Coordinates of C-alpha atoms and ligand atoms in Angstrom, one line a residue:
M1 CA 96.6 109.5 86.4
A2 CA 95.1 106.5 88.1
T3 CA 91.9 105.2 86.6
K4 CA 89.2 104.1 89.0
D5 CA 89.4 100.5 90.1
Q6 CA 86.1 98.9 89.0
F7 CA 87.0 95.3 89.8
E8 CA 84.2 92.8 90.1
S9 CA 85.1 89.3 91.3
P10 CA 84.1 86.3 89.2
D11 CA 82.4 83.6 91.3
Y12 CA 81.0 81.3 88.6
Y13 CA 80.3 78.3 90.8
L14 CA 79.1 80.3 93.8
L15 CA 82.2 79.6 95.9
D16 CA 81.1 82.3 98.3
E17 CA 78.4 79.9 99.6
L18 CA 81.2 77.7 101.0
L19 CA 82.8 80.6 102.9
T20 CA 81.7 81.8 106.3
E21 CA 80.4 85.3 107.0
E22 CA 83.7 86.0 108.7
H23 CA 85.6 84.9 105.5
I24 CA 83.5 87.2 103.4
L25 CA 83.9 90.1 105.8
I26 CA 87.7 89.7 105.8
R27 CA 87.8 89.3 102.0
N28 CA 85.7 92.4 101.4
T29 CA 87.6 94.5 103.9
I30 CA 90.9 93.8 102.1
R31 CA 89.2 94.2 98.7
D32 CA 88.0 97.7 99.7
F33 CA 91.4 98.5 101.1
V34 CA 93.1 97.6 97.8
K35 CA 90.6 99.7 95.8
R36 CA 91.0 102.6 98.1
E37 CA 94.7 102.5 98.9
I38 CA 96.6 100.3 96.5
S39 CA 95.0 100.7 93.0
P40 CA 95.3 104.5 93.0
I41 CA 99.1 104.4 93.6
I42 CA 100.3 101.1 92.2
E43 CA 101.0 102.1 88.7
E44 CA 103.2 105.0 89.8
V45 CA 104.9 102.8 92.4
C46 CA 105.8 100.2 89.8
Q47 CA 106.9 102.7 87.1
S48 CA 109.1 104.5 89.6
C49 CA 110.2 101.4 91.5
V50 CA 109.9 103.2 94.8
F51 CA 108.3 101.1 97.5
P52 CA 105.4 102.8 99.3
K53 CA 106.5 102.4 102.9
D54 CA 103.5 104.2 104.3
V55 CA 101.4 101.2 103.1
L56 CA 103.1 99.0 105.8
P57 CA 101.2 100.2 108.9
K58 CA 98.0 100.1 106.9
L59 CA 98.6 96.4 105.9
A60 CA 99.4 95.7 109.6
S61 CA 96.3 97.4 110.9
L62 CA 94.2 95.2 108.6
G63 CA 95.8 92.1 110.1
S64 CA 97.7 91.2 106.9
F65 CA 100.9 90.4 108.9
G66 CA 100.5 87.0 110.6
P67 CA 96.8 86.5 110.2
F68 CA 97.1 82.8 111.4
I69 CA 99.4 83.8 114.4
P70 CA 97.5 83.6 117.7
T71 CA 96.2 86.9 119.1
E72 CA 98.4 86.6 122.3
Y73 CA 101.4 87.3 119.9
G74 CA 99.7 90.1 118.1
G75 CA 98.4 88.0 115.2
S76 CA 94.7 87.7 114.2
G77 CA 94.2 84.1 115.1
L78 CA 92.4 83.4 111.8
D79 CA 92.1 80.2 109.9
Q80 CA 93.9 79.3 106.7
I81 CA 91.1 80.2 104.3
S82 CA 91.1 83.7 105.8
Y83 CA 94.9 83.9 105.3
G84 CA 94.4 82.7 101.7
L85 CA 91.6 85.3 101.0
I86 CA 93.8 88.1 102.3
M87 CA 96.6 87.0 99.9
Q88 CA 94.2 86.7 97.0
E89 CA 92.9 90.2 97.5
L90 CA 96.4 91.8 98.0
E91 CA 97.7 90.1 94.9
R92 CA 94.6 91.2 93.0
G93 CA 96.1 94.7 93.7
D94 CA 99.7 93.7 93.0
S95 CA 102.0 90.6 93.5
G96 CA 104.6 92.9 95.1
I97 CA 102.2 94.0 97.9
R98 CA 101.2 90.4 98.5
S99 CA 104.9 89.4 98.5
T100 CA 105.6 91.9 101.2
A101 CA 102.8 90.5 103.4
S102 CA 103.5 86.9 102.7
V103 CA 107.2 87.2 103.6
Q104 CA 106.3 88.9 106.9
S105 CA 103.6 86.3 107.7
S106 CA 104.8 83.0 106.4
L107 CA 108.6 83.4 106.2
V108 CA 109.3 85.5 109.3
M109 CA 106.5 85.2 111.8
F110 CA 105.8 81.6 111.0
P111 CA 109.4 80.3 111.8
I112 CA 109.6 82.4 114.9
F113 CA 106.2 81.0 116.1
E114 CA 106.9 77.4 115.1
Y115 CA 110.6 77.1 115.8
G116 CA 111.4 80.0 118.1
T117 CA 112.0 80.0 121.9
Q118 CA 109.4 81.7 124.2
D119 CA 111.7 84.7 124.6
Q120 CA 112.0 85.1 120.8
K121 CA 108.2 84.9 120.4
N122 CA 107.7 87.5 123.1
K123 CA 110.4 89.8 121.7
Y124 CA 109.5 89.8 118.0
L125 CA 106.1 88.5 117.1
S126 CA 103.9 91.5 118.2
K127 CA 106.3 94.0 116.7
L128 CA 106.2 92.1 113.4
A129 CA 102.4 91.9 113.5
S130 CA 102.1 95.7 114.0
G131 CA 104.6 96.5 111.3
E132 CA 106.8 98.2 113.9
I133 CA 109.6 95.9 112.6
M134 CA 109.8 94.2 109.2
G135 CA 111.5 91.0 108.4
C136 CA 113.0 89.0 105.5
F137 CA 113.9 85.4 104.8
G138 CA 117.3 84.4 103.5
L139 CA 117.5 80.9 101.9
T140 CA 118.6 81.4 98.3
E141 CA 122.3 82.0 97.6
P142 CA 124.2 83.0 94.5
N143 CA 125.2 79.4 93.8
H144 CA 122.1 77.6 95.3
G145 CA 118.6 78.5 94.2
S146 CA 116.5 75.4 93.5
N147 CA 118.9 73.3 95.6
P148 CA 119.1 75.2 98.9
G149 CA 120.5 72.1 100.6
G150 CA 123.9 73.0 99.0
M151 CA 124.1 76.3 100.8
E152 CA 127.5 77.7 101.7
T153 CA 126.5 80.3 104.4
S154 CA 127.7 78.9 107.7
F155 CA 128.2 79.8 111.4
K156 CA 130.7 78.7 114.0
D157 CA 130.3 78.5 117.8
E158 CA 132.7 81.0 119.2
G159 CA 131.7 80.4 122.9
D160 CA 129.8 83.7 123.6
Y161 CA 128.3 84.0 120.2
F162 CA 127.9 82.4 116.7
L163 CA 130.1 83.8 114.0
L164 CA 128.1 84.0 110.7
N165 CA 129.6 84.3 107.2
G166 CA 128.1 84.0 103.7
S167 CA 125.6 85.7 101.5
K168 CA 122.0 85.4 100.3
L169 CA 120.6 86.7 97.0
W170 CA 117.2 87.6 95.7
I171 CA 115.8 88.4 99.2
S172 CA 112.4 90.2 99.3
N173 CA 112.3 93.1 101.7
S174 CA 116.0 92.8 102.7
P175 CA 116.9 96.4 102.0
F176 CA 114.4 97.8 104.6
A177 CA 114.1 94.7 106.9
D178 CA 115.0 95.1 110.6
I179 CA 115.5 91.4 111.0
A180 CA 116.4 88.5 108.7
I181 CA 115.6 84.8 109.3
V182 CA 118.8 83.4 107.9
W183 CA 119.3 79.7 107.1
A184 CA 122.9 78.6 107.5
K185 CA 125.0 75.5 108.2
N186 CA 126.4 74.8 111.6
E187 CA 129.8 73.0 112.2
N188 CA 128.1 69.7 111.8
N189 CA 126.8 70.7 108.4
R190 CA 123.2 70.9 109.7
I191 CA 121.0 73.7 108.5
Q192 CA 119.6 75.9 111.3
G193 CA 117.8 79.3 111.4
L194 CA 119.2 82.4 113.0
I195 CA 117.4 85.7 113.7
V196 CA 119.8 88.3 112.5
E197 CA 119.2 91.9 113.2
T198 CA 120.3 93.9 110.2
D199 CA 122.0 96.6 112.2
M200 CA 124.5 94.0 113.6
E201 CA 128.0 94.8 112.7
G202 CA 129.1 93.0 109.4
V203 CA 125.6 92.8 107.9
S204 CA 124.8 94.6 104.6
T205 CA 121.7 94.5 102.5
P206 CA 122.3 96.1 99.1
E207 CA 119.2 96.5 96.9
T208 CA 118.9 94.6 93.6
H209 CA 118.0 97.1 90.8
N210 CA 116.8 97.0 87.2
K211 CA 114.0 94.4 87.7
W212 CA 111.4 94.3 85.0
S213 CA 109.2 92.3 87.4
L214 CA 107.8 92.8 90.9
R215 CA 108.8 96.4 90.8
G216 CA 106.4 97.1 93.7
S217 CA 108.4 94.9 96.0
V218 CA 112.0 95.6 97.2
T219 CA 114.5 92.9 96.5
G220 CA 118.1 92.7 97.8
E221 CA 121.0 90.8 99.1
L222 CA 122.1 89.7 102.6
I223 CA 125.8 89.8 103.1
F224 CA 127.4 88.5 106.3
D225 CA 131.0 89.3 107.1
N226 CA 132.0 87.9 110.4
V227 CA 128.7 88.8 112.1
K228 CA 128.6 88.0 115.8
V229 CA 125.1 86.6 116.4
P230 CA 124.0 86.2 120.0
K231 CA 123.3 82.6 120.9
D232 CA 119.8 83.5 122.0
N233 CA 119.0 84.2 118.4
L234 CA 119.2 80.6 117.3
L235 CA 115.8 79.0 116.3
T236 CA 116.1 75.8 118.3
G237 CA 112.7 74.2 117.5
K238 CA 113.7 72.5 114.3
D239 CA 116.8 71.9 112.2
G240 CA 117.6 70.4 108.8
L241 CA 116.4 71.6 105.4
G242 CA 112.8 70.6 106.4
A243 CA 112.8 73.7 108.7
P244 CA 113.0 76.4 105.9
L245 CA 110.9 74.1 103.6
G246 CA 108.2 74.0 106.3
C247 CA 108.0 77.9 106.1
L248 CA 107.8 77.6 102.3
D249 CA 104.8 75.4 102.6
S250 CA 102.9 78.2 104.3
A251 CA 104.1 80.8 101.8
R252 CA 103.4 78.7 98.7
Y253 CA 99.9 78.1 100.0
G254 CA 99.4 81.9 100.2
I255 CA 100.8 82.3 96.7
A256 CA 98.3 79.7 95.4
W257 CA 95.5 82.0 96.5
G258 CA 97.4 85.2 95.5
A259 CA 97.7 84.0 91.9
I260 CA 94.0 83.6 91.7
G261 CA 93.7 87.3 92.6
A262 CA 96.0 88.4 89.8
A263 CA 94.1 86.1 87.3
M264 CA 90.7 87.5 88.4
D265 CA 91.9 91.1 87.8
C266 CA 93.2 90.3 84.3
Y267 CA 90.0 88.4 83.4
D268 CA 87.7 91.1 84.7
T269 CA 89.7 93.8 82.9
A270 CA 89.6 91.8 79.6
L271 CA 85.9 90.9 79.8
K272 CA 84.9 94.5 80.3
Y273 CA 87.2 95.8 77.6
S274 CA 85.9 93.2 75.1
L275 CA 82.4 94.4 75.6
Q276 CA 83.4 98.1 75.2
R277 CA 85.8 97.8 72.3
H278 CA 84.2 97.7 68.8
Q279 CA 85.8 96.5 65.7
F280 CA 84.1 95.5 62.4
G281 CA 80.9 97.1 63.7
K282 CA 80.5 95.1 66.9
P283 CA 82.1 94.5 70.3
I284 CA 85.1 92.3 70.1
A285 CA 83.4 90.1 72.7
A286 CA 81.0 89.0 69.9
F287 CA 83.8 87.2 68.0
Q288 CA 84.1 83.5 68.7
L289 CA 87.9 83.7 69.1
Q290 CA 87.6 86.2 71.9
Q291 CA 84.8 84.3 73.6
K292 CA 87.0 81.2 73.5
K293 CA 89.8 83.1 75.4
L294 CA 87.3 84.4 78.0
A295 CA 85.5 81.1 78.4
E296 CA 88.7 79.3 79.0
M297 CA 89.9 81.9 81.5
I298 CA 86.8 81.6 83.7
T299 CA 87.0 77.8 83.5
E300 CA 90.6 77.9 84.7
I301 CA 89.9 80.5 87.4
T302 CA 87.0 78.4 88.7
K303 CA 89.0 75.2 88.8
A304 CA 91.8 77.0 90.7
Q305 CA 89.4 78.5 93.2
F306 CA 88.0 75.1 94.1
L307 CA 91.4 73.4 94.2
T308 CA 92.7 76.1 96.5
W309 CA 89.6 76.3 98.7
R310 CA 89.8 72.5 99.3
L311 CA 93.5 72.9 100.1
G312 CA 92.5 75.5 102.7
V313 CA 90.1 73.1 104.3
L314 CA 92.8 70.4 104.4
K315 CA 95.2 72.9 106.0
N316 CA 92.6 73.9 108.6
E317 CA 92.3 70.2 109.4
N318 CA 96.2 69.8 109.4
K319 CA 95.8 67.3 106.6
A320 CA 97.4 69.2 103.7
T321 CA 100.6 67.6 102.4
S322 CA 103.6 69.6 101.0
A323 CA 103.0 67.9 97.6
Q324 CA 99.4 69.2 97.6
V325 CA 100.7 72.7 98.3
S326 CA 103.2 72.3 95.4
M327 CA 100.5 71.3 93.0
A328 CA 98.3 74.3 93.8
K329 CA 101.2 76.8 93.7
R330 CA 102.3 75.4 90.3
N331 CA 98.9 75.2 88.8
N332 CA 97.6 78.5 89.9
V333 CA 100.7 80.6 89.0
A334 CA 100.8 79.0 85.5
M335 CA 97.1 79.6 85.2
A336 CA 97.4 83.3 86.1
L337 CA 100.4 83.8 83.8
D338 CA 98.4 82.2 80.9
I339 CA 95.4 84.4 81.7
A340 CA 97.6 87.5 81.9
R341 CA 99.0 86.8 78.4
E342 CA 95.7 86.1 76.9
S343 CA 94.1 89.1 78.5
R344 CA 96.9 91.3 77.2
Q345 CA 96.0 90.2 73.7
I346 CA 92.3 91.0 74.1
L347 CA 93.3 94.5 74.9
G348 CA 95.4 94.8 71.8
A349 CA 97.9 97.7 72.0
M350 CA 96.1 99.1 75.1
G351 CA 97.2 96.0 76.9
I352 CA 100.8 97.1 77.1
T353 CA 100.0 100.4 78.8
G354 CA 99.9 101.2 82.5
E355 CA 96.3 102.4 82.1
Y356 CA 95.3 98.7 82.7
P357 CA 96.8 96.3 85.2
I358 CA 97.4 93.4 82.9
M359 CA 101.0 94.0 81.8
R360 CA 102.1 94.7 85.4
H361 CA 100.5 91.4 86.6
M362 CA 102.1 89.6 83.7
M363 CA 105.5 90.9 84.5
N364 CA 105.0 90.2 88.3
L365 CA 103.9 86.7 87.6
E366 CA 107.2 86.0 85.8
S367 CA 108.8 86.2 89.3
V368 CA 106.0 84.4 91.1
V369 CA 106.4 81.4 88.7
T370 CA 110.1 81.3 89.7
Y371 CA 110.3 82.1 93.4
E372 CA 109.1 79.8 96.2
G373 CA 110.2 76.9 94.0
T374 CA 110.1 77.1 90.2
H375 CA 107.3 75.7 88.0
D376 CA 109.6 72.7 87.0
I377 CA 110.7 72.0 90.6
H378 CA 107.0 71.8 91.7
L379 CA 106.3 69.4 88.9
L380 CA 109.2 67.2 90.1
I381 CA 107.8 67.3 93.7
T382 CA 104.5 66.0 92.3
G383 CA 106.4 63.4 90.2
H384 CA 108.2 62.2 93.3
D385 CA 105.0 62.1 95.3
I386 CA 103.1 59.9 92.8
T387 CA 105.9 57.6 91.7
G388 CA 108.0 57.4 94.9
V389 CA 111.1 58.1 92.7
N390 CA 113.1 61.2 93.6
A391 CA 114.3 63.0 90.4
F392 CA 116.6 65.3 92.5
K393 CA 119.0 62.6 93.7
Ligands
LIG3 P1 114.9 66.5 100.4 O1 115.9 65.5 100.7 O2 113.7 66.2 99.5 O3 114.3 67.1 101.8 C1 115.1 67.5 102.8 C2 114.3 67.4 104.1 O4 113.2 68.4 104.0 C3 111.9 67.7 104.1 N1 111.0 68.4 103.2 C4 110.0 69.2 103.6 N2 109.7 69.6 104.8 C5 108.6 70.5 104.9 N3 108.0 71.0 103.8 C6 108.4 70.7 102.6 N4 107.8 71.2 101.5 C7 109.5 69.7 102.4 N5 110.1 69.2 101.3 C8 111.0 68.3 101.8 C9 112.2 66.3 103.7 O5 111.3 65.4 104.3 C10 113.6 66.1 104.3 O6 113.5 65.9 105.7 P2 114.5 65.0 106.5 O7 114.0 65.0 107.9 O8 114.4 63.6 105.9 O9 115.8 65.7 106.4 O10 115.6 67.8 99.8 P3 116.3 68.1 98.5 O11 117.7 68.7 98.8 O12 116.3 66.9 97.6 O13 115.5 69.3 97.8 C11 114.1 69.1 97.6 C12 113.5 70.3 96.8 C13 114.2 70.6 95.5 C14 112.1 70.0 96.6 C15 113.6 71.6 97.7 O14 114.9 71.9 98.1 C16 112.9 72.8 97.1 O15 111.7 73.0 97.4 N6 113.6 73.7 96.3 C17 113.1 74.9 95.8 C18 113.7 76.0 96.6 C19 112.7 77.1 97.0 O16 111.5 77.0 96.9 N7 113.3 78.2 97.4 C20 112.5 79.3 97.8 C21 113.3 80.4 98.5 S1 112.3 81.6 99.4 C22 111.5 82.5 98.3 O17 111.5 82.3 97.1 C23 110.7 83.6 98.9 S2 109.9 84.5 97.7 C24 109.0 85.4 98.8 C25 108.0 86.4 98.3 O18 108.5 87.5 97.9 O19 106.8 86.1 98.3
LIG4 P1 118.0 77.9 89.4 O1 117.9 77.0 90.6 O2 119.4 78.2 89.0 O3 117.2 77.3 88.3 C1 117.3 77.7 86.9 C2 116.4 76.8 86.0 O4 116.8 75.4 86.2 C3 114.9 76.9 86.5 O5 114.1 76.8 85.4 C4 114.8 75.6 87.3 O6 113.4 75.1 87.3 C5 115.7 74.6 86.5 N1 116.2 73.5 87.4 C6 116.9 73.6 88.5 N2 117.1 72.4 89.0 C7 116.4 71.5 88.2 C8 116.2 70.1 88.3 N3 116.7 69.3 89.2 N4 115.5 69.6 87.3 C9 114.9 70.3 86.3 N5 115.1 71.7 86.2 C10 115.8 72.2 87.2 N6 114.7 83.6 97.9 C11 114.8 83.7 99.2 O7 115.5 82.9 99.9 N7 114.1 84.7 99.9 C12 113.3 85.6 99.2 O8 112.7 86.4 99.9 C13 113.3 85.5 97.8 N8 112.6 86.4 97.1 C14 112.7 86.5 95.7 C15 112.1 87.5 95.0 C16 112.2 87.6 93.6 C17 111.7 88.8 92.9 C18 112.8 86.5 92.9 C19 112.9 86.5 91.5 C20 113.4 85.5 93.6 C21 113.3 85.4 95.0 N9 114.0 84.4 95.8 C22 114.0 84.5 97.2 C23 114.8 83.4 95.1 C24 113.9 82.3 94.5 O9 113.4 81.4 95.4 C25 114.8 81.5 93.5 O10 115.0 82.4 92.4 C26 114.2 80.2 93.0 O11 114.2 79.3 94.1 C27 115.0 79.6 91.8 O12 116.4 79.6 92.1 P2 117.4 80.2 90.9 O13 116.8 81.5 90.5 O14 118.7 80.2 91.5 O15 117.2 79.3 89.7

């Protein structure tokens, strides 16, 4: 049975005073939605590994799909801080729910909006915003994860169509997606994006089973066996590896906010538990070792909140660099994972049960620290940025 969600958000340095009334309204709307619609079901969803598809239209109606896409294309026309706050609140509920929304927004709607033709925007964006169709993003391959530039998936110009062959692995949402943004090499070895409809002949999307992490998000493959893709489905606005990496900048930014949500939920749970749980005749919150854990958690959450809020301001001003996004993604996910582990200890044995959200967040974050660029890859991006020396080459 689901326990009531009594989450209270920590705001130690009064960050709310830097948000607009609209930001707070959006944040609170998503927070209420998560308490009402996600918290009561998420434990069962993750234990059973059955994705709650009826959540999709609800996420859409709240504007979680493409918040930053202009309203003329069905988006909400919101700024980057609003997008971040939506991701924070969804991930406070569960990383898998945030994942579903961030793939749809940053990895499917973003490339169509930024690199697509006018016809592609008209055809797909409103339907994606309303959740009428769902998308996925195929970059990673069996032999190419951190190094997507080495991808083997390719397409050939066959006159009337492009012939696509290859495969993608670890693709969020692929088993139920209607379309896939697929990154593949053309005959000149140049990476380009294609909009592939998953009911095209030769496309299969098998689900990846037995995950211990992100069980509230569906993961699968994308397999292309001589798929005839209409030429109108090529994303013509940008080519090269920079095109998919540009989408990742948007998604990684959302993850930086999302990780704060997961960390806040773990901290809030551990703080409350430590005040209620008595050992040796007093609440465990009275012991210095437990206070140290809690004090360090709120310090790290507060630092992450300000780093990420400032990144949002820079993004709104079009001044954020990819390296700044990498720093925030890396810092915040590691911070959240550390807090999940420490919180789990504060709950003792109770911490491993599904009665509390901590173990689920911890397991989810083991994926979040790997996808969208691993912890070590983001460190090397920072290293490259500050030294000018590229460790990948
Ligand atoms: P490199 O030579 O450095 O760069 C190639 C071209 O790309 C440009 N560029 C970027 N452009 C936009 N945004 C960025 N973040 C960019 N980083 C680089 C660069 O300027 C260059 O442009 P040009 O015009 O000179 O060609 O590329 P490299 O091959 O050395 O690789 C660099 C590296 C390792 C940093 C990059 O490939 C990388 O980020 N690897 C990590 C892979 C990754 O993050 N995969 C994510 C897959 S999607 C996913 O995980 C979704 S999970 C979704 C969910 O469920 O939430
Ligand atoms: P590898 O690249 O094989 O790396 C293994 C280890 O080696 C890592 O620790 C890495 O940091 C390290 N390493 C690699 N290169 C270097 C180096 N140069 N220096 C130092 N260390 C290095 N991908 C998509 O395209 N779309 C999706 O929707 C998607 N969703 C995902 C959902 C889940 C649940 C997961 C787990 C992954 C998803 N991914 C997706 C894939 C994800 O982006 C990759 O797993 C990630 O980029 C890392 O690739 P890899 O797993 O192949 O690890």
